[in-house]
XYZ file of C-alpha atoms in Angstrom:
436
model
C -14.870 -115.036 -27.886
C -11.259 -114.717 -26.775
C -9.647 -111.480 -25.804
C -7.275 -111.797 -28.705
C -10.137 -112.032 -31.131
C -11.947 -109.088 -29.614
C -8.840 -106.961 -29.820
C -8.872 -107.256 -33.560
C -12.524 -106.283 -33.937
C -14.481 -103.090 -33.496
C -16.209 -103.580 -30.193
C -19.947 -102.932 -29.875
C -20.511 -99.211 -29.372
C -16.992 -98.254 -30.572
C -17.382 -95.955 -33.624
C -15.278 -96.783 -36.695
C -13.891 -93.291 -37.395
C -12.830 -92.720 -40.997
C -13.313 -89.893 -43.505
C -17.004 -89.418 -42.769
C -16.212 -89.015 -39.082
C -13.550 -86.417 -39.871
C -15.948 -84.485 -42.120
C -18.798 -84.395 -39.598
C -16.497 -83.639 -36.680
C -14.912 -80.814 -38.682
C -18.281 -79.067 -38.941
C -18.655 -79.153 -35.161
C -15.090 -77.925 -34.706
C -15.769 -75.068 -37.156
C -18.574 -73.907 -34.854
C -16.180 -74.021 -31.883
C -13.559 -72.139 -33.926
C -15.969 -69.244 -34.520
C -17.098 -69.278 -30.882
C -13.490 -68.832 -29.738
C -12.985 -65.920 -32.141
C -15.983 -64.200 -30.573
C -14.981 -65.174 -27.017
C -11.454 -63.780 -27.315
C -12.337 -60.703 -29.370
C -12.386 -58.571 -26.230
C -8.770 -59.556 -25.528
C -7.557 -57.429 -28.451
C -10.173 -54.734 -27.849
C -9.785 -54.244 -24.101
C -8.125 -50.818 -24.256
C -10.550 -49.719 -26.982
C -13.503 -50.898 -24.880
C -12.249 -48.915 -21.884
C -12.151 -45.755 -24.041
C -15.459 -46.472 -25.819
C -17.465 -47.058 -22.651
C -15.388 -44.816 -20.324
C -14.716 -47.494 -17.691
C -11.867 -48.312 -15.281
C -9.992 -51.613 -14.828
C -12.598 -53.221 -12.550
C -15.462 -52.345 -14.881
C -13.460 -53.552 -17.878
C -12.804 -56.897 -16.201
C -16.555 -57.222 -15.595
C -17.010 -57.850 -19.333
C -14.918 -60.996 -19.217
C -16.035 -61.985 -15.714
C -19.704 -61.909 -16.675
C -18.998 -63.778 -19.894
C -17.083 -66.481 -18.004
C -19.643 -66.550 -15.177
C -22.357 -67.388 -17.688
C -20.058 -69.855 -19.437
C -19.086 -71.681 -16.247
C -22.633 -71.660 -14.884
C -23.916 -73.211 -18.106
C -21.485 -76.133 -18.224
C -23.504 -78.684 -16.246
C -26.846 -77.683 -17.853
C -25.196 -77.902 -21.279
C -23.720 -81.306 -20.455
C -27.168 -82.545 -19.474
C -28.698 -81.062 -22.635
C -26.080 -82.701 -24.843
C -26.677 -86.079 -23.198
C -30.406 -85.661 -23.676
C -30.902 -83.731 -26.945
C -27.749 -84.582 -28.878
C -24.993 -82.468 -30.360
C -26.706 -80.909 -33.381
C -29.568 -79.269 -31.498
C -27.363 -77.878 -28.730
C -24.733 -76.571 -31.157
C -27.463 -74.938 -33.242
C -28.817 -73.072 -30.229
C -25.284 -72.059 -29.294
C -24.526 -70.579 -32.734
C -27.679 -68.462 -32.675
C -26.879 -67.119 -29.205
C -23.193 -66.302 -29.663
C -23.806 -64.693 -33.060
C -26.551 -62.511 -31.569
C -24.182 -61.600 -28.735
C -21.411 -60.560 -31.127
C -23.820 -58.442 -33.152
C -25.189 -56.844 -29.991
C -21.674 -56.002 -28.847
C -20.986 -54.334 -32.200
C -23.920 -51.952 -31.889
C -24.025 -51.440 -28.107
C -24.333 -47.720 -27.323
C -23.774 -48.157 -23.593
C -21.782 -50.173 -21.060
C -24.916 -51.947 -19.789
C -26.009 -53.119 -23.216
C -22.469 -54.252 -23.997
C -22.464 -56.311 -20.785
C -25.742 -57.972 -21.761
C -24.321 -58.797 -25.194
C -21.224 -60.440 -23.705
C -23.450 -62.488 -21.371
C -25.479 -63.694 -24.365
C -22.261 -64.522 -26.190
C -21.000 -66.472 -23.175
C -24.224 -68.468 -23.060
C -23.881 -69.522 -26.692
C -20.151 -70.157 -26.369
C -20.842 -72.471 -23.405
C -22.734 -74.842 -25.703
C -19.893 -75.458 -28.138
C -16.940 -77.260 -26.588
C -18.853 -79.909 -24.630
C -20.854 -80.627 -27.779
C -17.676 -81.023 -29.834
C -16.158 -83.367 -27.249
C -19.270 -85.544 -27.339
C -19.263 -85.475 -31.145
C -15.727 -86.875 -31.020
C -16.686 -89.718 -28.691
C -19.649 -90.607 -30.931
C -17.682 -90.653 -34.205
C -14.161 -91.865 -33.258
C -12.846 -94.952 -31.400
C -12.076 -94.409 -27.718
C -8.335 -94.939 -28.245
C -8.261 -91.740 -30.321
C -9.979 -89.697 -27.610
C -6.904 -87.815 -26.296
C -5.724 -86.782 -29.768
C -9.222 -85.814 -30.955
C -9.715 -83.656 -27.847
C -6.319 -81.978 -28.262
C -7.046 -81.297 -31.938
C -10.334 -79.653 -30.963
C -8.459 -77.450 -28.515
C -5.878 -76.681 -31.205
C -8.579 -75.496 -33.617
C -10.018 -73.363 -30.837
C -6.639 -71.711 -30.384
C -6.542 -71.090 -34.130
C -9.701 -69.055 -33.511
C -7.772 -67.131 -30.889
C -5.051 -66.537 -33.470
C -7.591 -65.109 -35.916
C -8.862 -62.836 -33.182
C -5.343 -61.667 -32.380
C -4.148 -61.142 -35.956
C -7.214 -60.389 -38.049
C -9.803 -58.852 -35.749
C -7.235 -56.584 -34.108
C -6.308 -55.130 -37.498
C -9.932 -54.779 -38.544
C -10.698 -53.011 -35.291
C -8.082 -50.358 -35.898
C -8.726 -50.242 -39.640
C -12.499 -50.086 -40.130
C -13.625 -49.316 -36.589
C -15.466 -50.967 -33.719
C -18.947 -51.479 -35.211
C -17.848 -52.683 -38.639
C -15.239 -55.085 -37.208
C -17.540 -56.783 -34.703
C -20.590 -56.820 -36.984
C -18.545 -58.157 -39.883
C -17.106 -60.960 -37.769
C -20.662 -62.032 -36.855
C -21.114 -63.215 -40.464
C -18.878 -66.167 -39.589
C -21.590 -67.313 -37.173
C -24.146 -67.316 -39.978
C -21.798 -69.364 -42.188
C -21.191 -72.133 -39.637
C -24.907 -72.262 -38.803
C -25.644 -73.143 -42.434
C -22.912 -75.825 -42.414
C -24.314 -77.274 -39.208
C -27.854 -77.529 -40.586
C -26.699 -79.183 -43.815
C -23.949 -81.584 -42.753
C -23.743 -82.276 -39.018
C -25.074 -85.560 -37.626
C -24.983 -86.736 -34.019
C -23.634 -90.253 -34.654
C -22.848 -92.768 -37.422
C -25.525 -95.129 -38.711
C -25.765 -98.197 -36.532
C -24.222 -96.462 -33.516
C -27.304 -94.821 -32.068
C -27.091 -94.477 -28.277
C -29.481 -96.564 -26.242
C -32.592 -94.587 -25.250
C -32.412 -93.470 -21.644
C -35.338 -92.722 -19.362
C -35.463 -88.951 -18.808
C -37.512 -88.338 -15.707
C -37.211 -84.622 -15.149
C -35.441 -83.510 -12.006
C -34.686 -87.097 -10.958
C -32.721 -87.666 -14.161
C -30.786 -84.421 -13.689
C -29.882 -85.249 -10.086
C -28.835 -88.771 -11.011
C -26.604 -87.641 -13.897
C -24.845 -84.997 -11.823
C -24.488 -87.119 -8.680
C -23.160 -90.227 -10.409
C -20.695 -88.182 -12.472
C -19.476 -86.254 -9.426
C -19.007 -89.427 -7.358
C -16.330 -90.589 -9.765
C -12.898 -89.443 -8.496
C -11.775 -89.152 -12.129
C -14.416 -86.487 -12.790
C -13.307 -84.437 -9.784
C -9.634 -84.887 -10.627
C -10.398 -83.754 -14.177
C -12.109 -80.630 -12.847
C -9.119 -79.684 -10.672
C -6.584 -80.377 -13.427
C -8.600 -78.099 -15.708
C -8.941 -75.505 -12.913
C -5.205 -75.378 -12.199
C -3.787 -75.451 -15.709
C -6.072 -73.358 -17.920
C -6.564 -70.014 -16.211
C -3.090 -68.328 -16.425
C -3.187 -68.290 -20.228
C -6.926 -67.639 -20.371
C -6.629 -64.516 -18.203
C -3.646 -63.339 -20.245
C -5.319 -63.820 -23.622
C -8.861 -62.914 -22.686
C -8.172 -59.517 -21.139
C -5.095 -58.650 -19.107
C -2.211 -59.684 -21.388
C -2.358 -56.643 -23.655
C -2.630 -54.059 -20.813
C 0.160 -55.822 -18.880
C 2.540 -55.835 -21.837
C 1.734 -52.265 -22.921
C 1.292 -50.465 -19.595
C 3.543 -52.471 -17.260
C 6.232 -53.623 -19.693
C 6.305 -50.559 -21.958
C 5.835 -52.428 -25.230
C 4.053 -51.111 -28.282
C 0.682 -52.596 -29.172
C 2.220 -54.283 -32.202
C 4.923 -55.989 -30.117
C 2.410 -56.964 -27.444
C 0.164 -58.412 -30.140
C 3.088 -60.458 -31.390
C 3.610 -61.933 -27.915
C -0.091 -62.771 -27.624
C 0.220 -64.508 -30.984
C 3.205 -66.450 -29.638
C 1.013 -67.795 -26.808
C -1.479 -69.062 -29.363
C 1.143 -70.600 -31.682
C 2.835 -72.281 -28.723
C -0.551 -73.633 -27.617
C -1.175 -75.191 -31.018
C 2.288 -76.762 -31.173
C 2.257 -78.105 -27.621
C -1.274 -79.466 -28.114
C -0.071 -81.794 -30.866
C 2.854 -82.958 -28.729
C 0.756 -83.552 -25.591
C -1.905 -85.410 -27.582
C 0.672 -87.790 -29.052
C 2.390 -88.379 -25.699
C -0.854 -89.143 -23.844
C -2.173 -91.390 -26.620
C 1.000 -93.497 -26.322
C 1.731 -93.164 -22.595
C -1.399 -92.821 -20.478
C 0.645 -92.504 -17.284
C 2.123 -89.232 -18.563
C -1.124 -87.343 -17.927
C -0.436 -86.136 -14.395
C 3.303 -85.401 -14.832
C 2.492 -83.270 -17.892
C -0.243 -81.374 -16.045
C 1.805 -80.722 -12.905
C 4.929 -79.942 -14.916
C 3.011 -77.286 -16.848
C 1.722 -75.740 -13.611
C 5.233 -75.659 -12.146
C 6.795 -74.113 -15.245
C 4.037 -71.490 -15.462
C 4.429 -70.509 -11.802
C 8.219 -70.271 -12.130
C 8.105 -68.051 -15.239
C 5.431 -65.759 -13.784
C 7.469 -65.392 -10.591
C 10.633 -64.629 -12.575
C 8.833 -62.029 -14.701
C 7.070 -60.263 -11.832
C 10.133 -60.275 -9.569
C 12.626 -59.167 -12.216
C 14.823 -56.448 -10.636
C 14.167 -53.722 -13.194
C 11.302 -51.570 -14.389
C 10.655 -53.900 -17.316
C 11.380 -57.590 -17.817
C 13.738 -58.296 -20.749
C 12.203 -59.398 -24.029
C 13.753 -62.855 -23.854
C 11.993 -63.505 -20.533
C 8.643 -62.314 -21.887
C 9.105 -64.596 -24.908
C 9.787 -67.592 -22.656
C 6.815 -66.687 -20.439
C 4.461 -66.518 -23.427
C 5.836 -69.770 -24.824
C 5.189 -71.563 -21.531
C 1.734 -69.978 -21.204
C 0.977 -71.662 -24.511
C 1.186 -75.046 -22.771
C -1.654 -74.174 -20.385
C -4.441 -74.905 -22.874
C -3.174 -78.379 -23.872
C -2.520 -79.194 -20.211
C -6.115 -78.293 -19.345
C -7.343 -80.792 -21.950
C -5.735 -83.514 -19.842
C -8.573 -82.982 -17.364
C -10.981 -84.540 -19.875
C -8.637 -87.528 -20.191
C -9.284 -88.229 -16.500
C -13.054 -87.685 -16.689
C -13.632 -89.606 -19.944
C -12.603 -93.126 -18.783
C -14.330 -92.578 -15.441
C -17.809 -92.283 -17.000
C -19.911 -94.345 -19.437
C -21.040 -92.837 -22.782
C -24.433 -91.738 -21.480
C -22.723 -89.485 -18.898
C -19.934 -88.068 -21.072
C -21.656 -84.720 -21.626
C -22.404 -84.195 -17.940
C -18.921 -85.274 -16.822
C -17.265 -83.056 -19.438
C -19.426 -80.135 -18.307
C -18.314 -80.588 -14.705
C -14.669 -80.787 -15.786
C -14.905 -77.769 -18.060
C -16.234 -75.628 -15.211
C -12.879 -75.804 -13.463
C -10.705 -73.618 -15.644
C -13.416 -71.062 -16.271
C -14.201 -70.647 -12.575
C -10.486 -70.119 -11.960
C -10.250 -67.673 -14.878
C -13.279 -65.718 -13.700
C -11.895 -65.495 -10.172
C -8.489 -64.319 -11.377
C -9.925 -61.786 -13.835
C -11.872 -60.237 -10.965
C -8.929 -60.351 -8.555
C -6.542 -58.711 -11.034
C -9.011 -55.906 -11.812
C -9.717 -55.171 -8.143
C -6.031 -55.300 -7.172
C -5.051 -53.003 -10.039
C -7.550 -50.382 -8.893
C -6.575 -50.833 -5.233
C -2.810 -50.545 -5.833
C -2.707 -47.891 -8.529
C -2.064 -50.329 -11.386
C 0.609 -52.427 -9.651
C 0.672 -55.459 -11.962
C 3.149 -57.334 -9.747
C 0.662 -57.450 -6.882
C -2.321 -58.033 -9.161
C -0.827 -60.985 -11.043
C 0.411 -62.587 -7.808
C -3.173 -63.822 -7.408
C -2.251 -66.479 -9.983
C -0.105 -68.290 -7.405
C -2.942 -68.536 -4.883
C -5.251 -70.380 -7.252
C -2.443 -72.619 -8.479
C -1.692 -73.654 -4.891
C -5.364 -74.479 -4.243
C -5.605 -76.527 -7.427
C -2.396 -78.501 -6.909
C -3.434 -79.454 -3.376
C -6.703 -80.922 -4.704
C -4.945 -82.771 -7.536
C -2.548 -84.402 -5.093
C -5.451 -85.323 -2.798
C -7.479 -87.056 -5.534
C -4.830 -88.640 -7.738
C -4.554 -92.017 -5.976
C -8.297 -92.538 -5.669
C -8.816 -91.693 -9.330
C -6.021 -94.040 -10.440
C -7.395 -96.899 -8.349
C -10.923 -96.426 -9.658
C -9.675 -96.235 -13.261
C -7.808 -99.532 -12.834
C -10.948 -101.162 -11.457
C -13.032 -99.966 -14.424
C -10.366 -101.185 -16.869
C -10.356 -104.660 -15.328
C -14.175 -104.783 -15.466
C -14.135 -103.635 -19.094
C -11.644 -106.350 -20.054
C -13.733 -109.030 -18.377
C -16.852 -107.859 -20.208
C -14.934 -107.796 -23.515
C -13.816 -111.396 -23.086
C -17.442 -112.465 -22.651
C -18.895 -110.516 -25.599
C -20.998 -113.109 -27.531
C -20.041 -113.805 -31.139
């Protein structure tokens, strides 16, 4: 078979896509959408949580740190589980866990029980995104991978938008317990959809059975994924790009805007919404650019890091008590690009690994941003307590992690590019020799 002929055919193992793929994938994305609502619910309830449980900044940050610690620690195990058990089973377990965590948080009478509930929520949340990424690779052709991944991230940010707009109003309208317990009903709804409609792969595209030999299989999956420079580059891209917006939305954005910048809660909520809207808009743009111009991946990622660092520096160093509104608007708009830029990490890991390692490789990549977010959440809380709520000093920790991440990206970029070219050449040779 000639290469020209193969280009016009669906290659073996390449899913056809189509309406059925969109429908099944949408169920998985709906689960991720609800998980993000639950994950980010503390971002609009941070000040309320501090009053409810009578805690200071460090203790308040522990909520999000523990949640992200569980999330990050679960990424490789979840990747292995997805590769072994499939998407439906792992997503089902995740829904049960994060719904139980949200319910527990609603009724927690004490700080300790609330912490345990957020840890349970983080465990369930950890099972969603990697599963959705794998669902996309099983149902859509590889060429659509960047756009499908960006769309998944966009839907996740829509969940953040719901949290910012809807849950915040419910919280101040009907109270803590009713708002969080009521939101948990969304988990029940997506669980029913998952049981009825979700399927791991299209008919005729079942993955080849792999030998699962306990600890040996686990070690092999992790080691072979990690040896690929593209997997490590993906992790560091995710590490460097995601965390500034994650820290802002997950916990510290509202206190920073209200306490340090003197804004009302309504105005601060509007700026948090701007971050989410910007994220959704930029995600569509980045997905289209990368789908058409693969070489744009690294410039987009590094450009986003540079713009974020510049705007944070300008905001923190502004020579007045409060930064002007126009600067805060620009900052929040640029922070919106962090999420789409972090998705580029998966576009480095995906071509570096075969289908049977996609879950594990995605899990390794996804650890990056959440480790960075967890570290920064902790650093900001500790520095706020140590400096008497000096947000300029506390948020300067962002620059340290950005510098670490950029240095690793620059170190790995050439090796990853060379290895990706080698795999592409091998793939083309194998395609030419596919028997008719």
